[in-house]
mmCIF file of C-alpha atoms in Angstrom:
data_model
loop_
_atom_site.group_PDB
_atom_site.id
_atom_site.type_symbol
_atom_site.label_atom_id
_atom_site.label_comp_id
_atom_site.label_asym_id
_atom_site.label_seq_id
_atom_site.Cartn_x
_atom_site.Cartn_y
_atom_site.Cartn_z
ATOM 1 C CA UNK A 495 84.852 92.209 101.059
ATOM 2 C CA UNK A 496 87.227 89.239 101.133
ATOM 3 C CA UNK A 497 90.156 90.186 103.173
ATOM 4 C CA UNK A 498 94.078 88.065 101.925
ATOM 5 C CA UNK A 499 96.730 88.080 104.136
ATOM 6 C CA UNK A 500 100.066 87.530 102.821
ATOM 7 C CA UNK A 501 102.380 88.579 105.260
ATOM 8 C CA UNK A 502 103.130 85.753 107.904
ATOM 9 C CA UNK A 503 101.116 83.169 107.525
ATOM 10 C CA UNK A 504 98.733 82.800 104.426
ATOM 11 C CA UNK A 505 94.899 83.515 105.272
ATOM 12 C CA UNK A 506 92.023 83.809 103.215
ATOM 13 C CA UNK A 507 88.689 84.870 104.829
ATOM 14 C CA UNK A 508 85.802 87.472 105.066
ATOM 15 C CA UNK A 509 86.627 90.530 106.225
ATOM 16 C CA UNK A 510 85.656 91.372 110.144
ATOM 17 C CA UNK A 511 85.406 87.405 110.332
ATOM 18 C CA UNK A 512 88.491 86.277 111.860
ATOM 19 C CA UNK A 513 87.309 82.890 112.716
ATOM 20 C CA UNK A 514 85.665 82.223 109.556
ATOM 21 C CA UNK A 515 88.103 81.237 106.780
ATOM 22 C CA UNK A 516 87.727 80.617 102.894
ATOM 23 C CA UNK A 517 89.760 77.674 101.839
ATOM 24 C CA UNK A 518 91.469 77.265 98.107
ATOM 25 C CA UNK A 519 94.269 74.330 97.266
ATOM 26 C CA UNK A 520 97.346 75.536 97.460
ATOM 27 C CA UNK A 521 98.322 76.378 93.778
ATOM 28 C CA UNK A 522 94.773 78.442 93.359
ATOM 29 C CA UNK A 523 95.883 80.348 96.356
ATOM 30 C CA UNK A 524 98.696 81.009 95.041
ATOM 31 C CA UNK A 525 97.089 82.172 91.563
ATOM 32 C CA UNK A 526 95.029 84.453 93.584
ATOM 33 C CA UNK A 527 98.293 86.180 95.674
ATOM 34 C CA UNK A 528 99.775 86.570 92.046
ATOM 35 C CA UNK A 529 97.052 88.317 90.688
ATOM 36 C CA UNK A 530 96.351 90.534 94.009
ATOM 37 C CA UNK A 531 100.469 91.358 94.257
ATOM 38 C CA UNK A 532 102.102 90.955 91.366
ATOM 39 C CA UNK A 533 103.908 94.253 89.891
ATOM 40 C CA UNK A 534 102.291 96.359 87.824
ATOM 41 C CA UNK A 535 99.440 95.795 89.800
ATOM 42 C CA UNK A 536 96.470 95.813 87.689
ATOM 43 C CA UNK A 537 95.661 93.512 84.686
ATOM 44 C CA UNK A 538 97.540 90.180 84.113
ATOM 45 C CA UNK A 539 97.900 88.667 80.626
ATOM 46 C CA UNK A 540 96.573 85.419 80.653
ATOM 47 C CA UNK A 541 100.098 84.103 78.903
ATOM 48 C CA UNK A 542 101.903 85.480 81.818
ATOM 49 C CA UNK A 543 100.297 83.741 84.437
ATOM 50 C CA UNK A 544 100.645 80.439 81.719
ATOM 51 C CA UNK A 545 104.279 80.866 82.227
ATOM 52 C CA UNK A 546 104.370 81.520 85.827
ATOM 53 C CA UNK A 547 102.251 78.976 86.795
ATOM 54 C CA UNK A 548 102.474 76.036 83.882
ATOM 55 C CA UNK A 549 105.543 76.064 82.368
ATOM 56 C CA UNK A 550 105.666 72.540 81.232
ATOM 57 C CA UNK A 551 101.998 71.738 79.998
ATOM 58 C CA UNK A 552 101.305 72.274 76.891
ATOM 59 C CA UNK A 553 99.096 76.088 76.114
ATOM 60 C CA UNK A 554 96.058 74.073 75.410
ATOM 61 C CA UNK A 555 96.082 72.054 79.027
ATOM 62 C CA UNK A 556 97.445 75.129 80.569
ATOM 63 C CA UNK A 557 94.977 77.353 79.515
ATOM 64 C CA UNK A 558 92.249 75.118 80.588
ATOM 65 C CA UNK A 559 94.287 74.392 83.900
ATOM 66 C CA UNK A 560 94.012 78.524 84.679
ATOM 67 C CA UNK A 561 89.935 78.441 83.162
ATOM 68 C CA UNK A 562 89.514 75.747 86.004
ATOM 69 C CA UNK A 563 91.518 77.709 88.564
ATOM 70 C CA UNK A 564 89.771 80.900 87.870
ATOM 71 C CA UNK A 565 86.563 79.326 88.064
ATOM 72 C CA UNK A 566 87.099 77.593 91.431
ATOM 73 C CA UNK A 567 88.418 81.016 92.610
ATOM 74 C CA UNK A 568 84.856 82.705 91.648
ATOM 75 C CA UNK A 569 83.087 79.446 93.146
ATOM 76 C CA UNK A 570 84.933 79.683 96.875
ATOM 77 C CA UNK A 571 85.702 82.943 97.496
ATOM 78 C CA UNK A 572 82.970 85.323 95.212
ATOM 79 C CA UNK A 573 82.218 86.204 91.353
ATOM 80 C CA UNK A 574 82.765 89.811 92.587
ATOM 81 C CA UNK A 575 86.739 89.187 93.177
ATOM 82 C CA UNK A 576 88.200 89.238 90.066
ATOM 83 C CA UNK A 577 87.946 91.315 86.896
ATOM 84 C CA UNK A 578 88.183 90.316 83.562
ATOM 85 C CA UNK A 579 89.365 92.666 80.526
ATOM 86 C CA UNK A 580 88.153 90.807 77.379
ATOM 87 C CA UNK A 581 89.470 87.070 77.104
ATOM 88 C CA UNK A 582 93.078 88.067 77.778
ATOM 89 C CA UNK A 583 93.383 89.968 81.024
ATOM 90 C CA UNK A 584 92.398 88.795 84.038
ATOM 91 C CA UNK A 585 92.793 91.294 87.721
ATOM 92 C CA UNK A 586 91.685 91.344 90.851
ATOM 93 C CA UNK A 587 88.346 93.821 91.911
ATOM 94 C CA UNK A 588 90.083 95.958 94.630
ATOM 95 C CA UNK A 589 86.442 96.430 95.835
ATOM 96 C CA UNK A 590 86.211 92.684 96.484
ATOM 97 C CA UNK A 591 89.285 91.636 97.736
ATOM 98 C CA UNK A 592 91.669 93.734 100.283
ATOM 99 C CA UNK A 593 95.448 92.659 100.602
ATOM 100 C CA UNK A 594 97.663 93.615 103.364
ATOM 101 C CA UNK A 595 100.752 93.426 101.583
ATOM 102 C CA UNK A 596 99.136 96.019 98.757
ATOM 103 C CA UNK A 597 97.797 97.870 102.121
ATOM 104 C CA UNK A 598 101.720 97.492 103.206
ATOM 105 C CA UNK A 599 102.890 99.066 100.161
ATOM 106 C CA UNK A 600 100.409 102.036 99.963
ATOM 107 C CA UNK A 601 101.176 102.683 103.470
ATOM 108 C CA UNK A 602 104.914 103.261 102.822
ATOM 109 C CA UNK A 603 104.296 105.443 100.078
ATOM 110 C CA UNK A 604 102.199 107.634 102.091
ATOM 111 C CA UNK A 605 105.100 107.606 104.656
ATOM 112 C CA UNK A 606 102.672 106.049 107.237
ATOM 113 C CA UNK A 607 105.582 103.494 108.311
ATOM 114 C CA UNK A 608 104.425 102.531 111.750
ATOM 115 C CA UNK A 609 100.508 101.792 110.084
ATOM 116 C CA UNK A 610 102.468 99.832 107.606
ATOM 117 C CA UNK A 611 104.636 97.845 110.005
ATOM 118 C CA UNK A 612 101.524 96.974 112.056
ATOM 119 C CA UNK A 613 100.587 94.939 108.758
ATOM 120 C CA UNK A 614 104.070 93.176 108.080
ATOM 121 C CA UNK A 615 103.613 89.911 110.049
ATOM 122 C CA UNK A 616 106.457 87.685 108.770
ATOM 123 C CA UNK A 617 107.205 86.640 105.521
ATOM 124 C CA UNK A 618 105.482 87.172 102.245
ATOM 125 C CA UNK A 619 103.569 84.032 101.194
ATOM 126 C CA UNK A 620 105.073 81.734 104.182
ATOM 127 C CA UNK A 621 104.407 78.208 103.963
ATOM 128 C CA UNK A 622 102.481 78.371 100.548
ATOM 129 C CA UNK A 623 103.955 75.816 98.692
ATOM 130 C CA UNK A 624 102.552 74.457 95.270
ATOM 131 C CA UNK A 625 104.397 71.502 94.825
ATOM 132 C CA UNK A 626 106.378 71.890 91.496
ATOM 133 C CA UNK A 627 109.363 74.028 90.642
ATOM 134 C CA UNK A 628 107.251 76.962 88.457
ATOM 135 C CA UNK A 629 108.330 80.740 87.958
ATOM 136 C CA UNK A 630 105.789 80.942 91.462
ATOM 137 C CA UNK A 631 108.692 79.837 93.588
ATOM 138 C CA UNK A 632 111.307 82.028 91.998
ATOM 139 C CA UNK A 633 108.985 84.863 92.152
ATOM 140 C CA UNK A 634 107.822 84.229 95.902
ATOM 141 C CA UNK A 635 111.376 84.489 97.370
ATOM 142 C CA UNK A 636 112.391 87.605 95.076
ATOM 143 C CA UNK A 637 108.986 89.441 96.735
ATOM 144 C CA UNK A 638 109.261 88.114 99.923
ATOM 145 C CA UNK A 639 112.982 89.581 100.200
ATOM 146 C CA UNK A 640 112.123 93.263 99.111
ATOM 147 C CA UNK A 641 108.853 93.212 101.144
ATOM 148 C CA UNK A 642 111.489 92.402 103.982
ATOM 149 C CA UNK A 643 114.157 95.162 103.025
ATOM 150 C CA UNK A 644 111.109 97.440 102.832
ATOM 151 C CA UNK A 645 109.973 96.778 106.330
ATOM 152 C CA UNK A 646 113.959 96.933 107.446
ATOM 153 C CA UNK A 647 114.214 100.141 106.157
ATOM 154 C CA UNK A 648 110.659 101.606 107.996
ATOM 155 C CA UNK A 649 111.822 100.562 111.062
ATOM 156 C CA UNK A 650 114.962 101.709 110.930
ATOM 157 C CA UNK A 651 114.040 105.178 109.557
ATOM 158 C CA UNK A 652 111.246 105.057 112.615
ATOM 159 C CA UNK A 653 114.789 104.431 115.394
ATOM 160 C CA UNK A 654 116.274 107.291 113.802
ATOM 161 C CA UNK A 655 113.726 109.654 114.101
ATOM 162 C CA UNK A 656 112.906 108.693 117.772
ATOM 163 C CA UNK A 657 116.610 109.070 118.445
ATOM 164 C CA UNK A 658 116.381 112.259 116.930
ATOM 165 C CA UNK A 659 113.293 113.096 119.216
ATOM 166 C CA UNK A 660 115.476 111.847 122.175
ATOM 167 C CA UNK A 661 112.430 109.218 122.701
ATOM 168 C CA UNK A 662 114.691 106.249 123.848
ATOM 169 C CA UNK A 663 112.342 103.979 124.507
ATOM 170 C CA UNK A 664 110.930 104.260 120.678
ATOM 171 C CA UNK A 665 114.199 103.941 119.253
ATOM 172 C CA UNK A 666 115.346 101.043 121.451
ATOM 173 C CA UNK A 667 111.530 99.230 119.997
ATOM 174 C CA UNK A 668 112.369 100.245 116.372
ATOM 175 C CA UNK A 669 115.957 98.923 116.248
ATOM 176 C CA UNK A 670 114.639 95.804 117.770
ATOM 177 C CA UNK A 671 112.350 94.947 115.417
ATOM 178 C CA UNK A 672 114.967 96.472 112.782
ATOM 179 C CA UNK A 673 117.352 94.009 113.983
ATOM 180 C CA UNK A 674 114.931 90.990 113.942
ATOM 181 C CA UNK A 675 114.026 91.752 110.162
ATOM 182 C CA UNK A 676 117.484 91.870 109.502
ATOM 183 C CA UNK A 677 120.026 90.603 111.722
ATOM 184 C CA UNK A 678 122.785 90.885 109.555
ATOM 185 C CA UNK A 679 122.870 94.219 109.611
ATOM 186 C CA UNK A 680 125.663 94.707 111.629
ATOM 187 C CA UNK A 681 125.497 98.465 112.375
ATOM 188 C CA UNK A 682 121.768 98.291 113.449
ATOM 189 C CA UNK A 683 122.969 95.726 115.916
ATOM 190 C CA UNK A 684 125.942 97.750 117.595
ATOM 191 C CA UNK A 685 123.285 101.021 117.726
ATOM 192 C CA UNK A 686 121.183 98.493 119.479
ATOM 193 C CA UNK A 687 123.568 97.106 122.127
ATOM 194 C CA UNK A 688 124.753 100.598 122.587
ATOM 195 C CA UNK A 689 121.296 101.768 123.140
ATOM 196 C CA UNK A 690 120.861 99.156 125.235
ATOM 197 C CA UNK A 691 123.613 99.526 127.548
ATOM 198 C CA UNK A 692 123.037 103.405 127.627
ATOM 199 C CA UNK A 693 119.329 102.692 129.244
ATOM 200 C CA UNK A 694 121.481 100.717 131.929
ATOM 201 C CA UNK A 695 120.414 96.823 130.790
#
């Protein structure tokens, strides 16, 4: 199992071998955090990631540009980690490749918000930069921004209940790291200083 981390800074590497990483150029990387991310999850049309990816080549050079990529993808990180359905879709084998942001995702929808906020790092996709201004770029700071809102909201729904609880020394960690995912939320930060203040500091 290949394990990609997506949430702080961009890793690639085998699962259970922290010190042992995978490397891919930057754009194939990126092709690979598509595929493992994108919504639906699933399948990707071939086209699609054309567009995304290759905007300005022509279909012929783009469509051998994403043959190559795919193919260096199988070559570096395992034949097992993608899927392909027919000669037009193209996914990722969940059973070869594990993705904390997906893992983020699943958590919050299970309501297991303090599992899923163990995952969320920093920002989605930080510091993976391909170089050219593609529908990657546009796409990367739309995801990275509701990936951020989502983790807001878990931590902030994690103060309230341990305010509710009258655990203030859970709240007062939950608005803090509320506050740091957002800090321009300006009614997280007076609960905070009034927490604050309350416990005497």
């Amino acid at each position: 199992m290949i394990e990609l981390r997506t949430l702080g800074a961009t890793q690639l590497r085998p699962q259970g071998a922290p010190d042992r990483g995978l490397y891919l150029q930057p754009k194939r990387l990126a092709v690979l955090a598509y595929l493992a991310t994108a919504r639906p999850r699933g399948m990707h049309r071939r086209d699609g990631l054309l567009v995304v990816f290759w905007p300005e080549e022509s279909e012929q050079r783009a469509r051998n540009a994403l043959s190559q990529t795919l193919h260096a993808i199988r070559r570096n990180v395992g034949h097992d980690v993608l899927l392909s359905g027919g000669h037009e879709f193209i996914g990722i084998n969940p059973a070869g490749l594990a993705c904390d942001a997906v893992e983020f995702e699943e958590h919050l929808e299970r309501g297991e918000l303090e599992e899923a906020l163990r995952l969320y790092r920093g920002e989605f996709l930080r510091g993976l930069l391909i170089g050219e201004g593609t529908g990657f770029d546009r796409w990367q700071e739309s995801e990275a921004w509701r990936l951020q809102r989502r983790a807001w909201k878990a931590a902030a729904a994690l103060a309230d209940a341990a305010e509710a609880d009258g655990n203030t020394v859970a709240a007062l960690h939950w608005l803090e790291q509320a506050v740091e995912l957002l800090p321009t939320d300006e009614a997280l930060l007076r609960r905070l200083l009034v927490l604050t203040d309350s416990m005497g500091d």
